[in-house]
XYZ file of C-alpha atoms in Angstrom:
571
model
C -45.950 43.267 26.743
C -41.961 44.822 27.285
C -41.761 42.720 30.096
C -42.856 39.602 28.655
C -40.237 40.191 25.825
C -37.783 40.723 27.949
C -38.167 37.434 30.301
C -38.254 35.590 26.821
C -34.600 35.895 25.951
C -33.553 33.972 28.891
C -33.573 29.873 29.181
C -36.452 29.076 31.623
C -34.582 25.732 32.932
C -32.307 27.748 35.437
C -29.140 27.507 32.646
C -26.820 30.551 33.611
C -23.384 31.686 32.056
C -20.093 31.370 32.773
C -20.342 34.345 35.437
C -23.273 33.383 36.418
C -26.141 35.317 35.082
C -28.813 33.897 33.427
C -28.407 32.513 30.306
C -29.852 34.897 26.769
C -31.094 32.772 24.290
C -29.922 35.276 21.690
C -25.880 35.362 23.026
C -25.398 32.111 24.542
C -26.010 27.789 23.725
C -27.707 26.881 20.394
C -25.416 25.276 17.465
C -23.082 28.037 17.830
C -21.827 26.321 20.916
C -22.261 23.476 20.039
C -19.727 24.036 17.004
C -16.841 24.079 19.825
C -18.030 20.680 21.993
C -18.595 18.625 18.450
C -14.971 20.002 17.836
C -13.767 19.125 21.201
C -15.333 15.876 20.994
C -14.017 14.835 17.966
C -10.243 15.529 19.000
C -10.828 13.563 22.025
C -12.661 10.213 19.842
C -9.108 10.840 18.102
C -7.528 10.483 20.135
C -9.067 7.464 22.393
C -9.642 5.169 19.198
C -6.121 6.463 18.091
C -5.047 4.621 20.942
C -7.401 2.162 22.242
C -8.594 0.517 18.403
C -4.555 -1.019 17.655
C -4.006 -1.314 21.391
C -4.292 -5.035 21.550
C -2.131 -5.327 19.072
C 0.281 -2.966 20.555
C 0.452 -5.559 23.619
C 0.884 -8.712 21.764
C 3.851 -7.239 20.008
C 5.950 -4.702 22.535
C 4.373 -6.354 25.775
C 4.892 -9.680 24.565
C 1.563 -11.103 25.210
C -0.870 -13.762 24.042
C -3.746 -13.425 22.361
C -6.208 -14.057 25.557
C -4.027 -12.192 27.575
C -4.009 -9.293 25.080
C -7.589 -9.466 24.552
C -8.628 -9.495 28.433
C -6.360 -6.722 29.339
C -7.720 -4.407 26.433
C -11.384 -5.096 27.283
C -10.722 -4.638 31.260
C -9.267 -0.900 29.993
C -12.141 0.137 28.028
C -14.471 -1.242 30.782
C -12.314 0.688 33.417
C -12.694 3.788 30.642
C -16.618 3.241 30.786
C -16.753 2.632 34.807
C -14.771 5.927 35.523
C -17.320 8.090 34.364
C -19.731 7.536 37.512
C -16.563 9.355 39.435
C -17.141 12.381 36.942
C -20.472 12.584 36.453
C -20.813 12.499 40.394
C -18.631 15.841 41.061
C -20.265 17.108 37.852
C -23.526 17.054 39.206
C -23.041 17.145 42.947
C -20.818 20.071 43.185
C -18.679 21.102 39.861
C -21.121 21.573 36.977
C -20.028 19.874 33.604
C -18.323 22.372 32.411
C -15.582 22.847 35.152
C -15.692 18.626 34.944
C -14.486 18.177 31.410
C -11.844 21.473 31.743
C -10.372 19.439 34.829
C -10.375 16.168 33.710
C -9.185 17.277 29.950
C -6.189 17.899 32.162
C -5.457 14.824 33.854
C -6.131 12.926 29.752
C -3.243 14.850 28.285
C -1.060 13.565 31.035
C -2.127 10.025 30.574
C -1.380 10.373 26.899
C 1.867 12.325 27.343
C 2.968 9.275 29.535
C 2.160 6.819 27.670
C 3.784 8.598 24.224
C 7.106 8.428 26.611
C 6.951 4.655 27.691
C 6.307 3.651 23.840
C 9.520 6.313 23.093
C 12.235 6.894 25.571
C 14.430 4.568 25.663
C 14.569 2.485 29.087
C 10.594 3.523 29.205
C 9.658 1.453 26.142
C 10.752 -2.178 25.842
C 13.936 -3.665 23.843
C 12.852 -5.426 20.739
C 15.253 -7.746 18.662
C 14.503 -9.622 15.699
C 11.099 -9.037 16.056
C 11.259 -9.765 19.701
C 10.411 -7.461 22.721
C 11.342 -8.110 26.274
C 9.727 -6.165 28.243
C 10.578 -5.391 32.025
C 8.314 -5.449 35.064
C 8.607 -1.715 35.310
C 8.113 -0.590 31.586
C 4.934 -2.686 31.319
C 3.728 -0.683 34.502
C 4.621 2.550 33.138
C 2.555 1.195 30.078
C -0.549 0.547 32.588
C 0.134 3.087 33.953
C -0.389 5.709 31.747
C -3.348 3.477 30.596
C -5.469 3.952 33.731
C -4.353 7.301 34.235
C -5.774 8.088 30.842
C -9.152 6.048 32.082
C -9.915 8.276 34.785
C -9.256 11.682 32.074
C -11.995 9.993 29.618
C -13.813 9.371 33.443
C -14.704 13.074 33.941
C -15.107 13.624 30.264
C -17.696 11.157 28.997
C -20.432 11.293 30.745
C -20.641 15.272 30.875
C -19.592 16.210 27.367
C -23.226 14.659 25.398
C -25.195 16.213 28.209
C -22.968 19.585 28.241
C -23.950 19.862 24.266
C -27.899 18.920 24.944
C -27.777 21.606 27.746
C -27.683 24.505 24.652
C -30.636 23.868 23.923
C -33.539 25.132 25.864
C -35.998 22.118 26.634
C -39.044 24.527 27.487
C -38.829 25.758 23.908
C -40.451 23.942 21.068
C -37.563 25.066 18.467
C -34.790 24.828 20.427
C -35.998 20.922 21.663
C -36.320 19.876 18.060
C -32.551 21.100 17.422
C -31.490 19.125 20.866
C -32.822 15.998 18.887
C -30.745 16.217 16.094
C -27.861 17.182 18.329
C -27.312 13.960 19.417
C -27.000 12.486 15.991
C -24.021 15.175 14.987
C -22.376 14.613 18.346
C -22.123 10.809 17.172
C -21.327 11.870 13.962
C -18.241 13.802 15.454
C -16.944 10.938 17.166
C -17.011 8.817 13.945
C -14.949 11.438 12.119
C -12.467 11.498 14.923
C -12.894 7.356 14.865
C -12.080 7.777 10.779
C -8.642 9.244 10.967
C -8.093 6.888 14.507
C -8.547 4.029 12.329
C -7.254 4.590 9.053
C -4.096 6.939 9.694
C -3.169 6.519 12.851
C -3.265 3.317 12.798
C -1.131 2.612 9.962
C 1.247 4.902 11.415
C 1.450 2.839 14.541
C 1.840 -0.420 12.744
C 4.491 0.974 9.862
C 5.917 4.307 11.173
C 6.164 3.251 14.975
C 4.522 3.307 18.203
C 5.682 6.559 19.491
C 4.423 8.360 16.523
C 1.164 6.028 16.717
C 0.695 7.665 20.346
C 2.358 11.006 19.900
C -0.159 12.310 17.583
C -3.304 11.532 20.088
C -1.380 13.112 22.979
C -1.295 16.459 20.807
C -4.871 15.444 19.717
C -6.185 15.606 23.359
C -4.404 18.769 23.858
C -5.840 20.006 20.630
C -9.637 18.837 22.182
C -9.141 21.026 25.146
C -8.296 24.261 23.269
C -11.590 23.579 21.245
C -13.314 23.241 24.625
C -11.932 26.284 26.597
C -12.252 28.765 23.314
C -16.568 28.470 23.850
C -16.824 29.108 27.362
C -18.449 32.799 27.148
C -21.326 30.734 24.746
C -22.293 27.868 26.761
C -25.141 27.828 29.415
C -24.233 25.964 32.152
C -26.255 23.856 34.348
C -25.940 24.406 38.365
C -24.990 21.774 40.236
C -27.768 20.260 42.440
C -25.920 18.552 45.154
C -25.519 15.399 45.808
C -27.935 13.123 44.042
C -26.491 9.904 46.456
C -27.766 12.009 49.351
C -31.048 12.629 47.917
C -31.579 8.988 46.926
C -30.993 7.797 50.571
C -33.014 10.293 52.164
C -35.991 8.401 50.107
C -34.659 5.223 50.602
C -34.397 5.754 54.795
C -37.582 7.693 54.832
C -39.567 5.425 53.073
C -38.158 2.309 55.309
C -39.210 4.631 58.495
C -42.602 4.792 57.021
C -43.044 0.951 55.867
C -46.086 0.870 57.909
C -47.472 3.784 56.647
C -50.110 3.952 53.828
C -50.063 6.045 51.060
C -53.596 8.083 50.526
C -55.212 7.579 47.510
C -55.730 11.190 46.594
C -51.578 11.714 45.308
C -52.082 15.772 45.951
C -51.535 15.164 49.444
C -48.073 13.881 49.123
C -45.732 16.468 50.801
C -44.340 18.863 47.484
C -43.032 23.010 47.749
C -46.017 24.977 46.897
C -44.077 27.312 44.630
C -43.444 26.708 40.927
C -39.670 26.170 41.700
C -38.011 22.907 42.572
C -36.254 22.456 46.167
C -33.480 21.001 44.050
C -31.275 23.579 42.441
C -30.933 23.881 38.921
C -33.851 21.290 38.295
C -37.384 21.455 37.292
C -40.172 19.904 39.471
C -41.713 16.135 38.343
C -45.274 14.748 38.869
C -46.210 11.701 40.065
C -46.247 8.322 38.580
C -48.134 5.401 40.046
C -45.688 3.043 39.776
C -43.090 2.402 42.447
C -45.485 3.347 45.303
C -43.230 1.908 47.986
C -41.341 5.660 47.438
C -44.290 8.086 47.916
C -44.233 6.876 51.441
C -41.096 8.887 52.138
C -43.341 12.195 50.878
C -46.588 11.299 53.355
C -46.678 13.801 55.931
C -46.919 12.807 59.743
C -47.088 14.737 62.472
C -43.673 13.636 63.984
C -42.020 14.965 60.752
C -42.611 18.302 62.003
C -41.461 18.211 65.311
C -38.706 20.508 64.944
C -40.564 23.311 62.943
C -38.717 21.900 59.663
C -39.293 18.990 57.937
C -36.673 16.216 57.961
C -35.391 15.168 54.818
C -34.732 11.278 56.231
C -38.483 11.657 57.533
C -39.996 13.729 54.540
C -39.466 14.233 51.356
C -41.034 15.803 47.998
C -42.966 14.041 45.350
C -40.092 15.405 43.052
C -37.210 14.125 45.140
C -38.928 10.780 45.374
C -39.874 10.553 41.295
C -36.051 11.329 41.288
C -35.413 7.791 42.584
C -38.321 6.547 40.563
C -37.007 7.578 37.169
C -33.463 5.832 37.863
C -34.930 2.365 38.820
C -37.332 2.918 35.658
C -34.007 3.031 33.709
C -32.373 0.290 35.242
C -34.019 -2.563 33.180
C -33.078 -0.562 30.096
C -29.842 0.090 30.930
C -29.115 -3.762 31.375
C -30.009 -4.199 28.188
C -27.495 -2.329 26.914
C -24.791 -4.602 28.347
C -25.211 -7.487 25.649
C -24.887 -5.071 22.888
C -21.613 -3.722 24.294
C -20.417 -7.225 24.506
C -21.015 -7.360 20.667
C -19.508 -4.217 20.285
C -16.516 -4.845 22.198
C -15.499 -7.611 19.942
C -14.755 -4.888 16.828
C -11.194 -4.264 19.078
C -10.644 -7.869 20.529
C -11.478 -10.812 18.397
C -12.352 -8.615 14.416
C -8.527 -7.775 15.467
C -7.363 -10.942 15.812
C -9.587 -12.768 13.002
C -8.336 -10.264 10.699
C -4.597 -10.896 11.916
C -5.386 -14.391 9.889
C -6.050 -12.876 7.313
C -4.228 -11.411 3.621
C -4.006 -7.679 4.659
C -2.423 -6.428 1.331
C -4.122 -4.052 -1.224
C -1.683 -4.419 -4.174
C 1.882 -5.568 -3.955
C 3.213 -3.249 -1.822
C 0.987 -1.651 0.765
C -0.772 -4.021 4.142
C -3.634 -2.310 5.932
C -3.220 -3.624 9.238
C -5.918 -5.774 10.771
C -6.988 -2.873 13.105
C -7.891 -0.377 10.192
C -10.953 -2.300 8.944
C -12.713 -0.722 12.595
C -12.696 2.616 9.686
C -15.563 0.553 7.549
C -17.579 0.343 11.328
C -16.637 4.277 11.386
C -17.508 4.857 7.731
C -20.997 3.447 8.019
C -21.610 5.626 11.522
C -21.202 8.562 9.291
C -23.329 7.255 6.630
C -25.811 5.892 9.034
C -25.982 9.226 10.992
C -26.716 11.822 8.343
C -29.432 9.114 6.756
C -31.321 8.683 10.044
C -31.339 12.224 10.646
C -32.554 13.918 7.242
C -34.220 10.959 5.636
C -34.800 8.165 7.943
C -36.961 10.005 10.903
C -39.059 12.507 8.042
C -40.379 9.683 6.600
C -40.948 7.670 10.121
C -42.298 10.363 11.010
C -45.325 10.512 8.264
C -46.270 6.975 9.763
C -45.846 7.058 13.383
C -46.904 10.881 13.840
C -43.899 10.896 16.408
C -41.605 14.595 16.324
C -38.503 11.822 16.201
C -40.077 9.447 13.967
C -39.039 6.338 15.995
C -39.402 6.795 19.995
C -36.216 6.283 21.573
C -36.978 2.722 23.149
C -37.988 1.701 19.345
C -34.506 3.370 17.524
C -32.666 1.530 20.480
C -34.296 -2.390 19.673
C -33.487 -1.476 15.804
C -30.018 -1.613 16.645
C -30.375 -4.615 18.884
C -32.111 -6.649 15.888
C -28.876 -5.235 13.601
C -26.567 -6.559 16.134
C -27.410 -9.642 16.320
C -26.589 -9.762 12.446
C -23.399 -8.740 12.817
C -22.227 -11.675 15.367
C -23.798 -14.230 12.426
C -22.004 -12.494 9.589
C -18.691 -12.963 11.627
C -19.638 -16.559 12.115
C -19.970 -17.478 8.822
C -17.268 -15.864 7.226
C -15.221 -17.427 9.734
C -16.846 -20.842 9.191
C -15.556 -20.282 5.141
C -12.295 -19.101 6.656
C -11.486 -22.461 8.658
C -13.088 -24.873 5.351
C -10.299 -23.084 3.615
C -7.924 -23.922 6.074
C -8.931 -27.331 6.148
C -9.196 -28.063 2.955
C -5.643 -26.634 2.065
C -3.512 -27.674 4.841
C -3.044 -24.658 6.184
C -3.206 -24.687 9.702
C 0.191 -23.208 10.429
C 0.235 -21.051 7.907
C 0.325 -17.045 8.845
C -1.747 -15.578 6.568
C -4.932 -17.535 4.700
C -4.771 -16.160 1.097
C -8.233 -14.608 1.539
C -8.300 -11.053 1.609
C -9.209 -9.222 4.737
C -11.907 -7.219 3.447
C -14.540 -9.993 3.752
C -14.791 -8.962 7.039
C -15.855 -5.383 5.979
C -20.026 -6.530 6.522
C -20.161 -7.524 10.217
C -17.382 -4.298 10.712
C -20.139 -2.288 8.983
C -23.383 -3.905 10.417
C -21.947 -3.264 13.780
C -21.638 0.618 12.530
C -25.193 0.859 11.729
C -26.630 -0.683 15.248
C -24.209 1.951 16.740
C -26.328 4.896 14.862
C -29.498 2.994 16.475
C -28.868 2.175 19.830
C -25.935 4.114 21.202
C -27.215 7.150 19.721
C -30.857 6.485 20.883
C -29.295 5.115 24.082
C -27.839 8.740 24.785
C -30.967 10.700 24.191
C -33.046 8.034 25.863
C -30.842 8.523 29.321
C -30.592 12.689 28.781
C -34.449 13.069 28.147
C -35.385 10.482 31.481
C -33.113 11.687 34.122
C -34.316 14.303 35.982
C -32.469 17.771 35.322
C -29.808 17.400 38.875
C -28.792 13.757 37.990
C -28.240 14.026 34.079
C -24.393 13.214 34.252
C -24.927 10.432 36.135
C -27.331 9.024 34.266
C -25.333 9.489 31.318
C -22.475 7.640 33.070
C -25.200 5.352 33.965
C -25.629 4.500 30.492
C -22.145 4.198 29.695
C -21.228 1.511 32.285
C -23.204 -0.825 30.360
C -20.055 -0.226 27.756
C -18.200 -1.137 30.563
C -20.074 -3.924 31.826
C -20.312 -5.184 28.010
C -16.241 -5.372 28.054
C -15.854 -6.975 31.507
C -18.513 -9.589 30.244
C -16.604 -10.122 27.572
C -13.685 -10.874 29.569
C -15.579 -13.071 31.211
C -17.304 -14.669 28.836
C -13.654 -15.522 26.806
C -12.009 -17.094 29.858
C -15.084 -19.572 30.801
C -15.108 -20.445 27.042
C -11.147 -20.695 27.056
C -11.350 -22.466 30.401
C -14.328 -24.991 29.358
C -12.956 -25.705 26.052
C -9.287 -26.130 27.034
C -10.124 -29.359 28.649
C -8.466 -32.871 28.179
C -5.461 -31.225 26.473
C -7.595 -29.898 24.016
C -6.695 -26.668 22.599
C -9.959 -25.033 22.882
C -12.135 -22.183 20.762
C -9.645 -19.400 20.810
C -6.041 -20.516 20.464
C -3.215 -18.224 19.814
C -3.308 -20.127 16.472
C -6.866 -19.408 15.062
C -6.559 -21.982 12.478
C -6.592 -24.993 14.887
C -9.394 -22.962 16.950
C -13.120 -22.634 16.459
C -13.734 -18.786 16.797
C -16.996 -19.620 14.992
C -18.664 -20.924 17.722
C -17.965 -17.605 20.094
C -19.761 -15.569 17.571
C -22.282 -18.605 17.312
C -22.953 -17.914 21.283
C -23.069 -14.075 21.228
C -25.627 -14.222 18.566
C -27.625 -16.128 20.798
C -26.816 -13.908 23.694
C -27.962 -11.158 21.550
C -31.005 -12.703 19.992
C -32.693 -13.228 23.962
C -31.079 -9.782 24.883
C -33.521 -8.474 22.495
C -36.496 -10.255 23.268
C -36.326 -9.308 27.576
C -35.790 -5.536 25.425
C -39.060 -5.945 24.025
C -40.707 -6.716 26.987
C -38.544 -3.989 28.938
C -39.611 -1.139 26.403
C -43.619 -2.206 26.798
C -43.875 -1.595 30.179
C -41.982 1.390 30.316
C -43.038 4.499 31.665
C -41.587 8.160 30.598
C -41.086 11.050 32.946
C -43.096 14.413 33.071
C -41.314 17.511 33.855
C -43.414 20.798 35.188
C -42.706 23.832 36.361
C -39.722 25.763 35.956
C -35.518 25.408 37.098
C -34.036 28.270 39.764
């Protein structure tokens, strides 16, 4: 009994402390470690949104770019922020581990934010302006974009690792801790929104009314505080050991499968190759049960005499069932991943078209205070802050009674609900634009800078996008963590983040195509610099239709998805 009790104090999923010792459940992990991770994420998101939420206006005002150019530059940069996580994830899973990846890339992040602040505040680096017109030089524009893409690199090491690192603080083999892990993703999202709330309200106001130097300097300080938060919890963290290059293991399965293209897979799958002991050969990972889908890859685990010609199996000829299932898990995730791209394209409108639309509306609150159009994103944030705890504390317990599931809804159901809500957000945005253009036409306001219509009519579309986020993005975070094999969780988290990148790039492509197609024969097009003479509502209808098609495809994908099953213990 004493031996069992001593064994039970350690996690059974292969986690260790920063010193490499087995992780003690009573001294490490759980919520006592997560408070540092949540604090880090809140400050980091304050910086990210504080700099990114109003970036389209900075490019228009200080770098003298048009609406389409500024919008596309923002979506391209934002897209890059969600592509670079593939670099951070690969380093984390293969060599560094999540802890050291986060720590190193936080330093890069601080350097990027510092350079951006200098480019907006130091004479010579910042563009010269007179009579509300700025004249940036090529070198000044270059300094700004170098800083932005240095930030994108820093973000790349943090985004794929922080949510997974937080979830690592809970032992999946312990039922009580597993339930807490499910709640962690909701509270993780809440911390993101608290940071974003301050960014979209206070920081955006500072940028538009005090100055861009202060507006970017405060986010730079916030990133430094985020680094202090993260490092302060070091002794409490449970750390997943890196399992070696996942790309190498995946390549081995593919090569072995094609080498054995003519080999028949036995009907009895217990004859497929796997290690005899309970531990997996992949460091830090548990074994995976065989699944019947994608049987072509099972050929890699069929043992033939030539596999052991030198005494030990050639990993490019013979792979374990777990290694094969690791590849299958990624392939099964890809259709779900693809369904998130259109949602991310809708989400990207908050920092582009919503802001540009808001620029045409009356931004006054009383006779002396003017709210920047980018600050309306705080209603998206408030929506997230409202719905995150409501979902966790009200909706889940209520749904649990009817579904019998521990989480109330499955992760795929949760994502599907968010996709439906996102359709309505585009419909509402389109309806507002129809009303706005009707006022313009009725009163001949075509050349009026601000339409006498309060900007707060945009609140419903921001609120709906925030609600959709709580369901889709949080569900996606948890889904990709749960369905990823232990040794490639950072990579799969990065994969989920690339939907945001591709959504931004797709938005850029769509805006470019729409602009080119609709501006032929001397027409101004749907999205001219003067929106009063355009048809932004048509663009919103297009997004709503694409979102509906995407949801119908998602329903078919979800119906056929097979969940992974982990067995054994990690080492």
